[in-house]
Amino acid sequence: MPASRDDSGPASCPTFLTPTSNNRRILPRKMQRQRQQSTMAPKQRSSNGYQHIRPLTVDEALQYSSLSSVVPHNPDIIPLPSISLPGHTSIISALKERSTSRQSLEVLDTAVLSRNSAPGLLDRTVRDLRMYLESDELTKFKFKASAGASDWGRQATPISGSASYHIPTPRLGPFADMILNSTDVAYRYPTPDTPGSRPLRGPNSPEQTLKELPSTPVSSQFITQNERAYTANGAIPRRPEQALNTPAVAIPVPPPSFDHSQYKAFPDDKLANRKDNSVRKPSRKRKYEEFVKEGDTIARIDDQKHKSDESLRSLQDLIRDIFVAEDQLQPDTSGTISLDVSKFFVLGNTAESNDHGTLASWAHSKLEAALQKVISFKRFAEVPLDQLTRIQKLCEGALSSAEATDLKIERDWSEHDIYAWLHRVELADAGLKSARTLLRTMVGGREEKQLYSEELLHTVLNVLKHVVDSCIVPVVEARSTGSNSHTFIIASSQQKPLQTLLHQASRTMRLLADLLTKVEVAESAVITIEFLVARLVFVENAHTEKESALGIQKVEGFRRNATDVLAKIFARYPDQRECIIGEILTSLEKLPHTRQSARQFKLIDGKNIQLVSALIMQLVQTSGAPPEERDNSIQKGLPRTTEAASNAEADGSETGDDGDERLLGVPTNPAQDTEEAALENPGVAVHKLNVLTQPLFESASKIADYIIKVFVQRALTSTKTGDQPYRNLLDIFTEDLLSVLSSTDWPAAELLLRCLLVRAIGIAESPSSTAPSKNMALELLGMMGSAISDVAAYVRQLAKTLEHNDSALSDSLVRWSEECFDGRLSSKALCTWEGPYRAVLQYLQARDLDDSQIRSARGFYLTQWAMGVCTDSRSNSVEDDGEPGASYASSGRLAFRLRNMMSGCRWIEAEDDLEPVSTSQARLGYGLTILNMGFCRAFERILKLLLESLSSEQATLRNRSLKSVVQMLEKDPTILDRGAYVSRLIVKCAADTSSMVRDSALALIGKCITIKPALEDDMCRPILACSADPAIGVRKRSMRLLRDIYLRNPRSDVKAIIAECLLQRAKDHDEGVSDLARQMFEEIWLCPFYKFATAADDSISDKLALKEQVTLVVQTVKRSVNVMPVLELLLRRQTLNGSKNGPANFSVCKEMVAAMFDGIIQQGELPQNPGQQHILQTLTVFAKANAKLFTAEQLQHLQPYVENLSSADDLLLFRAVVVIFRFVLPHVSVLQGAFLGEIQNALLKNLAKFAEAELNEVVQCLWTISSALNNYSKLVTASVSIIAGIPRLQDVGSAGKDQEAALKRVKNYMRIAGYIGKYWDLENVQDAFRKRFQGWKGNSVSGMMVDLITPYTNPEQPRWMRAMALGSIGLICQTRPQHFLKERTKTAFLKVVEEDDADFQKIVLSNLRDFFVLQEQRSEQSADPIALNDLSAETGRLTVPLGTSDVDSASATIAQSFLKPIIRIALANQDSPALVATEVLAAVNRQGLVHPKGCGPALVALETSTNKAIADIAFKEHQRLHQQHESIFEKEYMNAVQEAFIYQRDVVGDPNGAVSKGCAAKIQPLFDIIKTSKSKYQKKFLGNLCEKVNCDVNKLDVSAELPTHAQYARFIIENLAFFDYGRVDELLHTVSCMERVVTGTGAGITHAIGAELFKAETDVHNEEHEQPSGPSLRPTQPITAERLRQLATASVVLSMLWEARNFLRRAYGLNTSQQRRENKGKVSTKDANKAPTKGHGVTGDTLFAHIAELMNDLLSREAMMLRCQKFSETLALDDEIRILEADKGEDSGRFDTPIAEDEGVSRISPDGEPPLGKRKNSTPGEDTPKKPKKRGRPRLAGKKNSAAGVIDEEAWH
């Protein structure tokens, strides 16, 4: 309350109220006259000469107080003034309140005593006070003092009849004393005009007045307060002028309910806005602007008073009009109702209104607005209580109508129904407005209990709940499609009234939230509101505006209001927190689990998060904030509803005055609780802070940990693609927390993430965690590690932006950030008063504190700061010398300040020279504190754990770790600088056995190379190795990485290696990989030089680049001859006219050819000077690809290389030149005939000297030259000469040296004749041959050559001669297939393939392969018209096309005659003849010459070969046949498996079904092909495979040492155990089939063992307590060895099958429920299609060892008998088998698979002993006798009830 200053009184005088001139102007003149007559007494002088007036009563003084000119306040807030003795009564009576009010002065006193405490505050206060005490600037007052004025104000005159009264001078404190001593303000009292002229005493003096009082003593209790004030005021000396003008009234002590914290101090604007530190002296004269400003202030006060009065008057007028209308509601005698009534009331809405009507909606809106306005002006207390209760009664009608209104939207509504529904919506809207009016009367701060009716509150809640449940929620959840589409259609058409209803409901909720915080309501009402708003939080909003009937933003605002209400309940009612958290976590499954639809809560920085994420963080912050920071509206003494009041009285829950201290938990002594005491005893101050902070932080930590625990536990039991959304929700929630980690508004995100990090690390490090659980943990760790790197990068960026900011705070923040990243920043430096914590809090304090979320963030962040101070103070309590340090002392002062801040004092505002904190500074400071908290400091541990997981035994974990490391590397590349071990671990994963691990490793390697190019050389090798990876995805990723390395690496050798690798991929069997390789080839070799195709004049740099590229091409060809055919194919395709970039590619290649010729002509023309041999070899590739790339001039430069053959090097050059001539000459028409003739003569001259390779090229080149010359005479002459050199076999000379020499000549001629017959078409020149060979009667020159050579194929001929004859005939037959049909030719070839001579077989099979390959090439060329037109080189070899009929006949003859021998050769061994035979077999199948059944088993067997080339060819052909003939192969696969077993046993030498290294199934390629078929097809194959294990024990062949069936069964079982199952239902079906075989066949075998080998005696036990322990088996009679081996073999086979079954269940973690659902066909499609995951640490080594031991039992009689006995005991005692039998009888042959007691231990041990510790009575009902089996099996054990067994089995686990 403003008060005037007594300018003449001492500093210690109390505050007096002085009426102003404005007050007098406001009052009427008549009232002023009455006041003057009643108050102004005649001027009198007292005995000491001072003049007095009669004291004022309170009512009189009230007219002069400020209460008459400003808005009146409630009397309990600012008390009315009363007259009392100055200094007699203390303003504050309570000790605690007095301490609080003097706290600021105590701070100043402490600062005076200790200059280290709050120096800024002290200096500022002194500076400000001196401004008002400087004499130059003070206003001069000229007083007219009377005689004795020198004694004025020092001592009061004694009053007669009472004790002497003296006003002592108060004792000044340190600060006041300092001000007094440092201030020189001297006033001179003027001398009286006529000293002593005026009497000091008079008739009206106080003493005289007291003398005239009655002498009768009056009791002090009857003396009124005004009388005491009159008496006291009479003793105060007054100056005459002041006595006339300033009657004073002392302000009494405020009541105990007065709270200073409800008021805010507003400093002087001139001082608060001062920006500089200098002291600015006020001007001696007040400026005109200041007078104007004061006038504006007075005008504003007057205006505020006017508005206040107007608002109250308007409310009263409105209430009066409403009440009048209500009184007139009954109709008059005419039956009509006045217009005023119909204006305010609506009649006949519902039956409940009883025709009395309800208040109209507009009236409620106007009334609620008027009430709100009056409440805002603090005038609500002046509204009569009866009016308010009557208003509440008026609201009941609309509430009742709304509560009974049906708002549901039904199907098939007519237009009339929609109109009726809209009317009901209007009633609901009126009800909500009525509810708002009612709630407004409850939140105005009145204390009357009649206003807080619990019944009315429940009615409001019911109306709101009804509107939300029946209308708002269904409309919000309605979509344009689906079951509620009718609701969407109607709601969309009536959007405006529904949006109005939504708005009214939202406003009603806000009022309810205010009511909950301002009024103590019953628990039932709180719970009702709580569940209502909790439901709204989880209402799913539409994803797009098109799908929202009310609008997305409208609904989101409504949901946001719901979260605010829930947060206020959480803060106001701590006992409801557990219920709120539980309701939120229970409703999580209602959330949308897609990231786009889930995040609709917008943050201030533009990001979006889940609404529930924001709510959870706010609740955690609220639980950790101090009480004053939770909600400023939470105060003691709140009004209560009727039910809440009765409950409180019954529970005795009233709190005393010390409630605040109990809430804070810190009992303090105000006299000793000072900053000086904190400096002297820092330990005590820190302890007090810890006592206050620890419970808050623990509460927040417990809530956060519980929330994270629920999230994680639910996520562990679900998957990302499963029915439950918890796994996806955890990811979304984690991403939300990480996105706000660096935001100052959400400090709880760090705490929640810290709890999540602890749980994730625990799961990842626990040996008992499953692979999916660890996979989830590693994924979360990767996300969190990346987020930590993001925060660090964000802090670096902010620090960089503030480097040039001219601010002390910015300099400090930048320095701290540098120390943070250097590892030199301690938490102690952050927690100081000048640290970033205070800057962040100052930033939050400056923002809108009306936002509960900001308040919770500020409070929780303050708690975090306090916790950091407490933690650091423990470690800094002593220095190195053992003495307390200065930092420890300063921590006491800091603890004192933090505790006061947490108690409500704003120390930040009291600190001097605090520059404003910008947003960037606050964010940087917050980022520094976050980086030094527990979550971010765990970065090293996260990285270490991820790197360790790279060596995990589980492929999924290794893969997940790699992906997580990639995420972290993207954010923080410095991870690679931590040591070479990081890169070594990554490179190691590139060779992992799992394809997905290799793929992730390649992705990580690529990221590492991008980040750190120096690693490129070390990591290029694993990338090259992965280019030939079996997995397609790995190959593609490797190729992309190699392309990137190629483009940026300057080294030509590296580029050549990469180019070779990419070229090899161009012939990949996968079309996608080969297409990618061709695209990359064009991109890196041709595209950079397209400028040569368009630019007329090329620059020197371009030419040099082209030459470098040519050198690279030469080096690539030089590296491997395997590159040449691939490069030829690529160049051919890229330079064709029909290709996309054909012309440009042709131009580039032509320039390359020219550059290579330059390198041949002039050595050193190309970079690195490649050799001529390699250049010519490269030119052959270009010549084969496209002969048009060469010119005639270029060919002329090659002529010398044809004529000179003096050395071996010349022969290599010669061969290359011949190839070039052969392909290019037919396309060069400008060459002269002489040039061609010279080349022809040179080639014919040396024809007999050439080896096989050169001869093949020379013969083709000669035909090409002759075709170009159109002259074949020289070739005919040469052919006749050569054929003539092959005499008939009988014409060869006699035995001896002459015969041998003759045979060698014949061999040479025969060799040349074979190539001539293949490449030269001599059929048109038969006359020349007839002339030379007179006795020849045939019609084919090639036939004559075959007839001449065939006799030399006789086995009696020398091997070298026979081999040459077979090869020559084969060459001729490749282009003349009709000769294959000759009987002599076919017989010669059949002899070879039926013999066991690998060399001859290879010759014959190679010719057959080449024949089929040639036919395939011709077929492909004919199907490709572009290639057929451009490949004229090929047509130049043979001008006469082959007859189609001859080719088909020859192909069919070969397939029919040679198929079986070819298959036999292929399956005989794994050497080169087998490889060629496999190639022929594949070629025969590709041409469709045989039935697929004939080759299928052989191909399956060859797939298992250890020769990779054989296995690849067989797999590709098998895959093609399966895709075309799936149904045919289905019946042959069992024979194929048997063929594979025989092949492995006899050829490979390993009859086992799996490879021990890596535990890979041998027929896995077969299963991979089968997995491409439907599920039914796969299950049938697996079931048939299991049935192949079964056998008839009586027909077993046991003659071998290890019976064949036992080996075959082992082969099948091991394959079943180690198959790579792609679906869960496949695995479950396999296990079921295994169990079916064991339980079905095992029963008969056990019976046979008991009947033939042992005598079964069953022990008798107490049926009630004991289970039969099994048979006691003793030998009965001798048994034959064969029969024993049969029984033992069957026992071993079934035992191996049961071991494999247990291994599968243990490896894949199968359980009973899964198996039972599969057996009954109830597995969901989603679950069935999932890929099974192997458990952690499960390998096949144990299974291999068990199976080997079981097979060894067949080697001795004793072991066989023991095995039979143990198998019988196992089958009798094993609970699982017995339960399976029970289920078999119950489910008609379908078997269940319960879990074993211990999944880690096999039920059948290797030595056959049953498990130890078997309990006898595990389940009830096990002693029930079992019905005898039809097979006659002896009753060895009681049958267990199936249902009980399953239940008990599941209970064990």
PDB file of C-alpha atoms in Angstrom, residues 99-214:
ATOM      1  CA  SER A  99      12.537 -13.004  10.039  1.00  0.00           C
ATOM      2  CA  THR A 100      11.328 -13.214   6.482  1.00  0.00           C
ATOM      3  CA  SER A 101      10.544  -9.510   6.273  1.00  0.00           C
ATOM      4  CA  ARG A 102      13.936  -8.541   7.682  1.00  0.00           C
ATOM      5  CA  GLN A 103      15.793 -10.986   5.439  1.00  0.00           C
ATOM      6  CA  SER A 104      16.820  -8.341   2.907  1.00  0.00           C
ATOM      7  CA  LEU A 105      18.176  -6.066   5.646  1.00  0.00           C
ATOM      8  CA  GLU A 106      20.027  -9.010   7.180  1.00  0.00           C
ATOM      9  CA  VAL A 107      21.646  -9.706   3.829  1.00  0.00           C
ATOM     10  CA  LEU A 108      22.884  -6.113   3.750  1.00  0.00           C
ATOM     11  CA  ASP A 109      24.092  -6.376   7.351  1.00  0.00           C
ATOM     12  CA  THR A 110      25.967  -9.567   6.453  1.00  0.00           C
ATOM     13  CA  ALA A 111      27.462  -7.881   3.432  1.00  0.00           C
ATOM     14  CA  VAL A 112      28.751  -5.051   5.670  1.00  0.00           C
ATOM     15  CA  LEU A 113      30.329  -7.485   8.079  1.00  0.00           C
ATOM     16  CA  SER A 114      31.783  -9.700   5.320  1.00  0.00           C
ATOM     17  CA  ARG A 115      32.550  -7.882   2.113  1.00  0.00           C
ATOM     18  CA  ASN A 116      32.767 -11.214   0.253  1.00  0.00           C
ATOM     19  CA  SER A 117      29.045 -11.821   0.612  1.00  0.00           C
ATOM     20  CA  ALA A 118      26.803 -10.232  -2.023  1.00  0.00           C
ATOM     21  CA  PRO A 119      29.136  -7.304  -2.754  1.00  0.00           C
ATOM     22  CA  GLY A 120      27.097  -6.276  -5.747  1.00  0.00           C
ATOM     23  CA  LEU A 121      23.909  -6.000  -3.779  1.00  0.00           C
ATOM     24  CA  LEU A 122      25.602  -3.917  -1.077  1.00  0.00           C
ATOM     25  CA  ASP A 123      27.218  -1.509  -3.523  1.00  0.00           C
ATOM     26  CA  ARG A 124      24.046  -1.036  -5.479  1.00  0.00           C
ATOM     27  CA  THR A 125      21.950  -0.393  -2.376  1.00  0.00           C
ATOM     28  CA  VAL A 126      24.438   2.129  -0.979  1.00  0.00           C
ATOM     29  CA  ARG A 127      24.649   3.864  -4.319  1.00  0.00           C
ATOM     30  CA  ASP A 128      20.880   4.117  -4.602  1.00  0.00           C
ATOM     31  CA  LEU A 129      20.411   5.422  -1.055  1.00  0.00           C
ATOM     32  CA  ARG A 130      23.093   8.034  -1.472  1.00  0.00           C
ATOM     33  CA  MET A 131      21.209   9.452  -4.414  1.00  0.00           C
ATOM     34  CA  TYR A 132      18.372  10.327  -2.049  1.00  0.00           C
ATOM     35  CA  LEU A 133      20.650  11.553   0.755  1.00  0.00           C
ATOM     36  CA  GLU A 134      22.858  13.919  -1.165  1.00  0.00           C
ATOM     37  CA  SER A 135      22.117  17.411   0.097  1.00  0.00           C
ATOM     38  CA  ASP A 136      22.579  19.007  -3.283  1.00  0.00           C
ATOM     39  CA  GLU A 137      19.718  17.087  -4.737  1.00  0.00           C
ATOM     40  CA  LEU A 138      17.364  17.078  -1.773  1.00  0.00           C
ATOM     41  CA  THR A 139      14.300  19.255  -1.708  1.00  0.00           C
ATOM     42  CA  LYS A 140      14.687  22.209   0.615  1.00  0.00           C
ATOM     43  CA  PHE A 141      11.999  22.581   3.279  1.00  0.00           C
ATOM     44  CA  LYS A 142      11.751  25.836   5.191  1.00  0.00           C
ATOM     45  CA  PHE A 143      10.150  25.128   8.541  1.00  0.00           C
ATOM     46  CA  LYS A 144       8.823  27.762  10.889  1.00  0.00           C
ATOM     47  CA  ALA A 145       9.744  26.431  14.301  1.00  0.00           C
ATOM     48  CA  SER A 146       8.378  27.826  17.547  1.00  0.00           C
ATOM     49  CA  ALA A 147      10.223  28.147  20.743  1.00  0.00           C
ATOM     50  CA  GLY A 148      11.606  24.878  21.925  1.00  0.00           C
ATOM     51  CA  ALA A 149      11.798  23.501  18.439  1.00  0.00           C
ATOM     52  CA  SER A 150      15.264  22.236  19.096  1.00  0.00           C
ATOM     53  CA  ASP A 151      13.794  19.609  21.331  1.00  0.00           C
ATOM     54  CA  TRP A 152      11.182  18.471  18.786  1.00  0.00           C
ATOM     55  CA  GLY A 153      11.020  14.823  18.078  1.00  0.00           C
ATOM     56  CA  ARG A 154      13.524  13.792  20.700  1.00  0.00           C
ATOM     57  CA  GLN A 155      11.497  13.399  23.846  1.00  0.00           C
ATOM     58  CA  ALA A 156       7.783  13.302  24.573  1.00  0.00           C
ATOM     59  CA  THR A 157       6.234  15.297  27.348  1.00  0.00           C
ATOM     60  CA  PRO A 158       5.117  13.252  30.278  1.00  0.00           C
ATOM     61  CA  ILE A 159       1.389  12.815  30.673  1.00  0.00           C
ATOM     62  CA  SER A 160       0.003  13.632  34.059  1.00  0.00           C
ATOM     63  CA  GLY A 161      -1.566  10.815  35.815  1.00  0.00           C
ATOM     64  CA  SER A 162       0.488   8.180  34.094  1.00  0.00           C
ATOM     65  CA  ALA A 163       4.042   7.015  33.838  1.00  0.00           C
ATOM     66  CA  SER A 164       6.461   9.117  31.893  1.00  0.00           C
ATOM     67  CA  TYR A 165       6.465   8.259  28.223  1.00  0.00           C
ATOM     68  CA  HIS A 166       9.726   8.390  26.270  1.00  0.00           C
ATOM     69  CA  ILE A 167      10.376   7.521  22.613  1.00  0.00           C
ATOM     70  CA  PRO A 168      13.834   5.978  22.630  1.00  0.00           C
ATOM     71  CA  THR A 169      16.163   6.198  19.706  1.00  0.00           C
ATOM     72  CA  PRO A 170      16.236   2.770  18.006  1.00  0.00           C
ATOM     73  CA  ARG A 171      19.471   0.759  17.822  1.00  0.00           C
ATOM     74  CA  LEU A 172      20.790   0.802  14.295  1.00  0.00           C
ATOM     75  CA  GLY A 173      22.087  -2.275  12.505  1.00  0.00           C
ATOM     76  CA  PRO A 174      25.485  -2.497  10.730  1.00  0.00           C
ATOM     77  CA  PHE A 175      24.093  -1.346   7.418  1.00  0.00           C
ATOM     78  CA  ALA A 176      21.999   1.514   8.854  1.00  0.00           C
ATOM     79  CA  ASP A 177      24.908   2.606  10.992  1.00  0.00           C
ATOM     80  CA  MET A 178      27.184   2.590   7.940  1.00  0.00           C
ATOM     81  CA  ILE A 179      24.715   4.760   6.017  1.00  0.00           C
ATOM     82  CA  LEU A 180      24.354   7.127   8.949  1.00  0.00           C
ATOM     83  CA  ASN A 181      28.094   7.513   9.410  1.00  0.00           C
ATOM     84  CA  SER A 182      28.850   7.862   5.693  1.00  0.00           C
ATOM     85  CA  THR A 183      26.150  10.469   5.003  1.00  0.00           C
ATOM     86  CA  ASP A 184      26.524  14.180   5.662  1.00  0.00           C
ATOM     87  CA  VAL A 185      23.071  15.719   5.649  1.00  0.00           C
ATOM     88  CA  ALA A 186      22.831  18.813   7.810  1.00  0.00           C
ATOM     89  CA  TYR A 187      19.659  20.794   8.345  1.00  0.00           C
ATOM     90  CA  ARG A 188      19.528  24.074  10.184  1.00  0.00           C
ATOM     91  CA  TYR A 189      16.464  24.690  12.242  1.00  0.00           C
ATOM     92  CA  PRO A 190      15.514  28.360  11.968  1.00  0.00           C
ATOM     93  CA  THR A 191      15.326  30.513  15.057  1.00  0.00           C
ATOM     94  CA  PRO A 192      11.770  31.417  16.105  1.00  0.00           C
ATOM     95  CA  ASP A 193      10.642  34.894  15.176  1.00  0.00           C
ATOM     96  CA  THR A 194       9.593  35.771  18.716  1.00  0.00           C
ATOM     97  CA  PRO A 195      11.242  33.382  21.083  1.00  0.00           C
ATOM     98  CA  GLY A 196       9.100  32.744  24.081  1.00  0.00           C
ATOM     99  CA  SER A 197       6.311  34.936  22.861  1.00  0.00           C
ATOM    100  CA  ARG A 198       3.996  31.967  22.475  1.00  0.00           C
ATOM    101  CA  PRO A 199       2.980  30.122  25.589  1.00  0.00           C
ATOM    102  CA  LEU A 200       4.037  26.523  25.756  1.00  0.00           C
ATOM    103  CA  ARG A 201       0.872  25.529  27.519  1.00  0.00           C
ATOM    104  CA  GLY A 202      -2.740  26.433  26.913  1.00  0.00           C
ATOM    105  CA  PRO A 203      -6.170  25.313  27.672  1.00  0.00           C
ATOM    106  CA  ASN A 204      -6.224  22.924  24.728  1.00  0.00           C
ATOM    107  CA  SER A 205      -2.877  21.321  25.371  1.00  0.00           C
ATOM    108  CA  PRO A 206      -2.773  17.578  25.940  1.00  0.00           C
ATOM    109  CA  GLU A 207      -1.777  18.029  29.513  1.00  0.00           C
ATOM    110  CA  GLN A 208      -4.659  20.337  30.144  1.00  0.00           C
ATOM    111  CA  THR A 209      -7.009  17.989  28.404  1.00  0.00           C
ATOM    112  CA  LEU A 210      -5.861  15.109  30.549  1.00  0.00           C
ATOM    113  CA  LYS A 211      -6.400  17.135  33.637  1.00  0.00           C
ATOM    114  CA  GLU A 212      -9.985  17.773  32.656  1.00  0.00           C
ATOM    115  CA  LEU A 213     -10.753  14.078  32.265  1.00  0.00           C
ATOM    116  CA  PRO A 214     -12.877  12.409  34.924  1.00  0.00           C
TER     117      PRO A 214
END
